[in-house]
């Protein structure tokens, strides 16, 4: 059988369960994913030489990391050529500002013009843009940022975030689509705090000062990202889930849920429907924690499938879906590609589920049938639909992209010495 015949046969098998594979393909293609720029260079950025800090870590020494914006652009374009989807966004961090020769400004002085090259790159590749302030990997972030007891330091980070808000507005204006401006800070303590409240009060005040800056809500959505703990900050995180959930609700901004930022036995997929009862929109960082917030490359596993199922059932247009993983132990274009393709796969898989039937069976409390049907679905020829989706999107099929990546590694990446 050739690809078309395999697809037609697979389509019939899904049809037998009442699922329209054509519609599933079209709906998946319309879901917007934001690809994080930071997988390509191990979260190094362009504005400083120092090590990554803030309780997050990249591990591994695979060669050929992108060392400047030209190489990063090259790798992003290669990666995009492997990923299906009608429209994608690129998720930037403030530390990826591009300075002219000899120029440098600190984070509180960043301006839209420092992201002009990213805008040109986005336009060339038909990409939307999202943005993050970088409240780590900086000498003034050694202790605390927006929750700092040192007023000068706290004001520095407030100025940085206000600068980022203005840059986000510029990115939205230039690309003509909304920009998500996400705030994550590493602030926390290694050991048991004497005072849990004051840092949180200061964080609340800092965020209020940032939000007091006028901005166009049609162009920019602001989100806040919570966390359980970071390395060296195991006992206390100022920006906890409860803090940000309440903060976001009371100020009319978005909560960002990072799938790596909860206790390992918590089901993150379960949180989405609850959040969306109280918010029109929410944001995600899709990651893969292994025992801790390790930011492993996202795989096509049960956790991801369940997350995608919830996205699809709660209307994908209500989500800002961003990816957040970084692995320095493997080829970084392959890391990017696997994670992004796996997210797409999970969304297609979710679109191909007989969810209306499942729902009716649940209402009838026919759990015997649900279990059996769910298992039946797992052995359907999903790969044939996935490869057809890739073919229609002009990207390589599942067994085709890896040789192309190895060729790129040989021709381009391996020359970076
Ligand atoms: C850290 C957060 C944060 C970062 C990126 C680089 O735990 O997940 O989102 O990973 O901003
Ligand atoms: Zn994150």
Short mmCIF file of N, CA, C and O and ligand atoms in Angstrom, two decimals, residues 38 43 55-56 93 132-133 136 182 184 225 227 256 258 261 285 293 295 324 326, ligand 1:
data_model
loop_
_atom_site.label_atom_id
_atom_site.label_comp_id
_atom_site.label_asym_id
_atom_site.label_seq_id
_atom_site.Cartn_x
_atom_site.Cartn_y
_atom_site.Cartn_z
N UNK A 38 14.87 29.26 23.24
CA UNK A 38 16.01 28.95 24.12
C UNK A 38 16.50 27.50 24.09
O UNK A 38 17.49 27.19 24.72
N UNK A 43 19.67 28.04 26.74
CA UNK A 43 19.19 29.18 27.55
C UNK A 43 20.31 30.19 27.85
O UNK A 43 20.31 30.83 28.91
N UNK A 55 18.02 28.57 39.51
CA UNK A 55 17.47 27.28 39.92
C UNK A 55 17.02 26.41 38.76
O UNK A 55 16.35 25.40 38.96
N UNK A 56 17.38 26.80 37.53
CA UNK A 56 17.11 25.94 36.37
C UNK A 56 18.46 25.52 35.78
O UNK A 56 19.48 26.17 36.01
N UNK A 93 12.97 35.41 24.80
CA UNK A 93 13.32 35.87 26.14
C UNK A 93 14.07 37.19 25.99
O UNK A 93 14.81 37.38 25.03
N UNK A 132 9.13 36.91 27.01
CA UNK A 132 9.35 36.64 28.44
C UNK A 132 10.39 37.61 28.99
O UNK A 132 11.43 37.82 28.34
N UNK A 133 10.14 38.14 30.16
CA UNK A 133 11.21 38.90 30.82
C UNK A 133 12.23 37.88 31.36
O UNK A 133 11.88 36.75 31.67
N UNK A 136 16.66 36.22 35.57
CA UNK A 136 17.67 35.28 36.06
C UNK A 136 18.92 35.47 35.20
O UNK A 136 18.93 36.30 34.28
N UNK A 182 5.06 36.82 29.34
CA UNK A 182 5.07 35.95 30.52
C UNK A 182 6.14 36.37 31.52
O UNK A 182 7.26 36.71 31.14
N UNK A 184 8.17 35.05 34.80
CA UNK A 184 8.56 34.02 35.76
C UNK A 184 9.78 34.53 36.52
O UNK A 184 10.69 35.11 35.93
N UNK A 225 3.83 32.92 35.85
CA UNK A 225 4.15 31.48 35.88
C UNK A 225 4.61 31.06 37.26
O UNK A 225 5.61 31.55 37.78
N UNK A 227 5.63 28.05 40.34
CA UNK A 227 6.57 26.95 40.41
C UNK A 227 6.59 26.35 41.80
O UNK A 227 6.26 27.04 42.77
N UNK A 256 -0.11 31.14 33.88
CA UNK A 256 0.62 30.22 33.00
C UNK A 256 0.95 28.97 33.80
O UNK A 256 1.54 29.05 34.88
N UNK A 258 3.05 25.66 33.83
CA UNK A 258 4.17 24.91 33.25
C UNK A 258 4.03 23.48 33.76
O UNK A 258 3.94 23.25 34.97
N UNK A 261 6.07 22.17 36.72
CA UNK A 261 6.14 22.94 37.96
C UNK A 261 5.19 22.49 39.06
O UNK A 261 4.75 23.28 39.88
N UNK A 285 3.20 26.22 29.47
CA UNK A 285 4.54 25.84 29.07
C UNK A 285 4.54 24.33 29.09
O UNK A 285 4.39 23.72 30.15
N UNK A 293 11.76 19.23 38.03
CA UNK A 293 11.52 20.11 36.90
C UNK A 293 12.71 20.11 35.95
O UNK A 293 13.40 21.10 35.81
N UNK A 295 12.98 19.70 32.66
CA UNK A 295 12.84 20.25 31.31
C UNK A 295 13.37 19.33 30.22
O UNK A 295 14.04 19.77 29.29
N UNK A 324 8.50 24.47 26.52
CA UNK A 324 9.58 24.87 27.43
C UNK A 324 10.38 23.65 27.85
O UNK A 324 10.06 22.99 28.84
N UNK A 326 14.72 22.09 27.48
CA UNK A 326 16.06 22.36 26.97
C UNK A 326 16.99 21.23 27.33
O UNK A 326 17.22 20.93 28.47
C1 LIG B 1 11.68 27.93 34.80
C2 LIG B 1 10.50 28.30 33.98
C3 LIG B 1 10.76 29.28 32.89
C4 LIG B 1 12.02 28.97 32.09
C5 LIG B 1 12.15 29.73 30.80
C6 LIG B 1 13.54 29.75 30.29
O1 LIG B 1 11.44 26.91 35.67
O2 LIG B 1 9.90 27.16 33.46
O3 LIG B 1 9.64 29.35 32.06
O4 LIG B 1 12.14 27.62 31.80
O5 LIG B 1 11.60 30.98 30.92
#
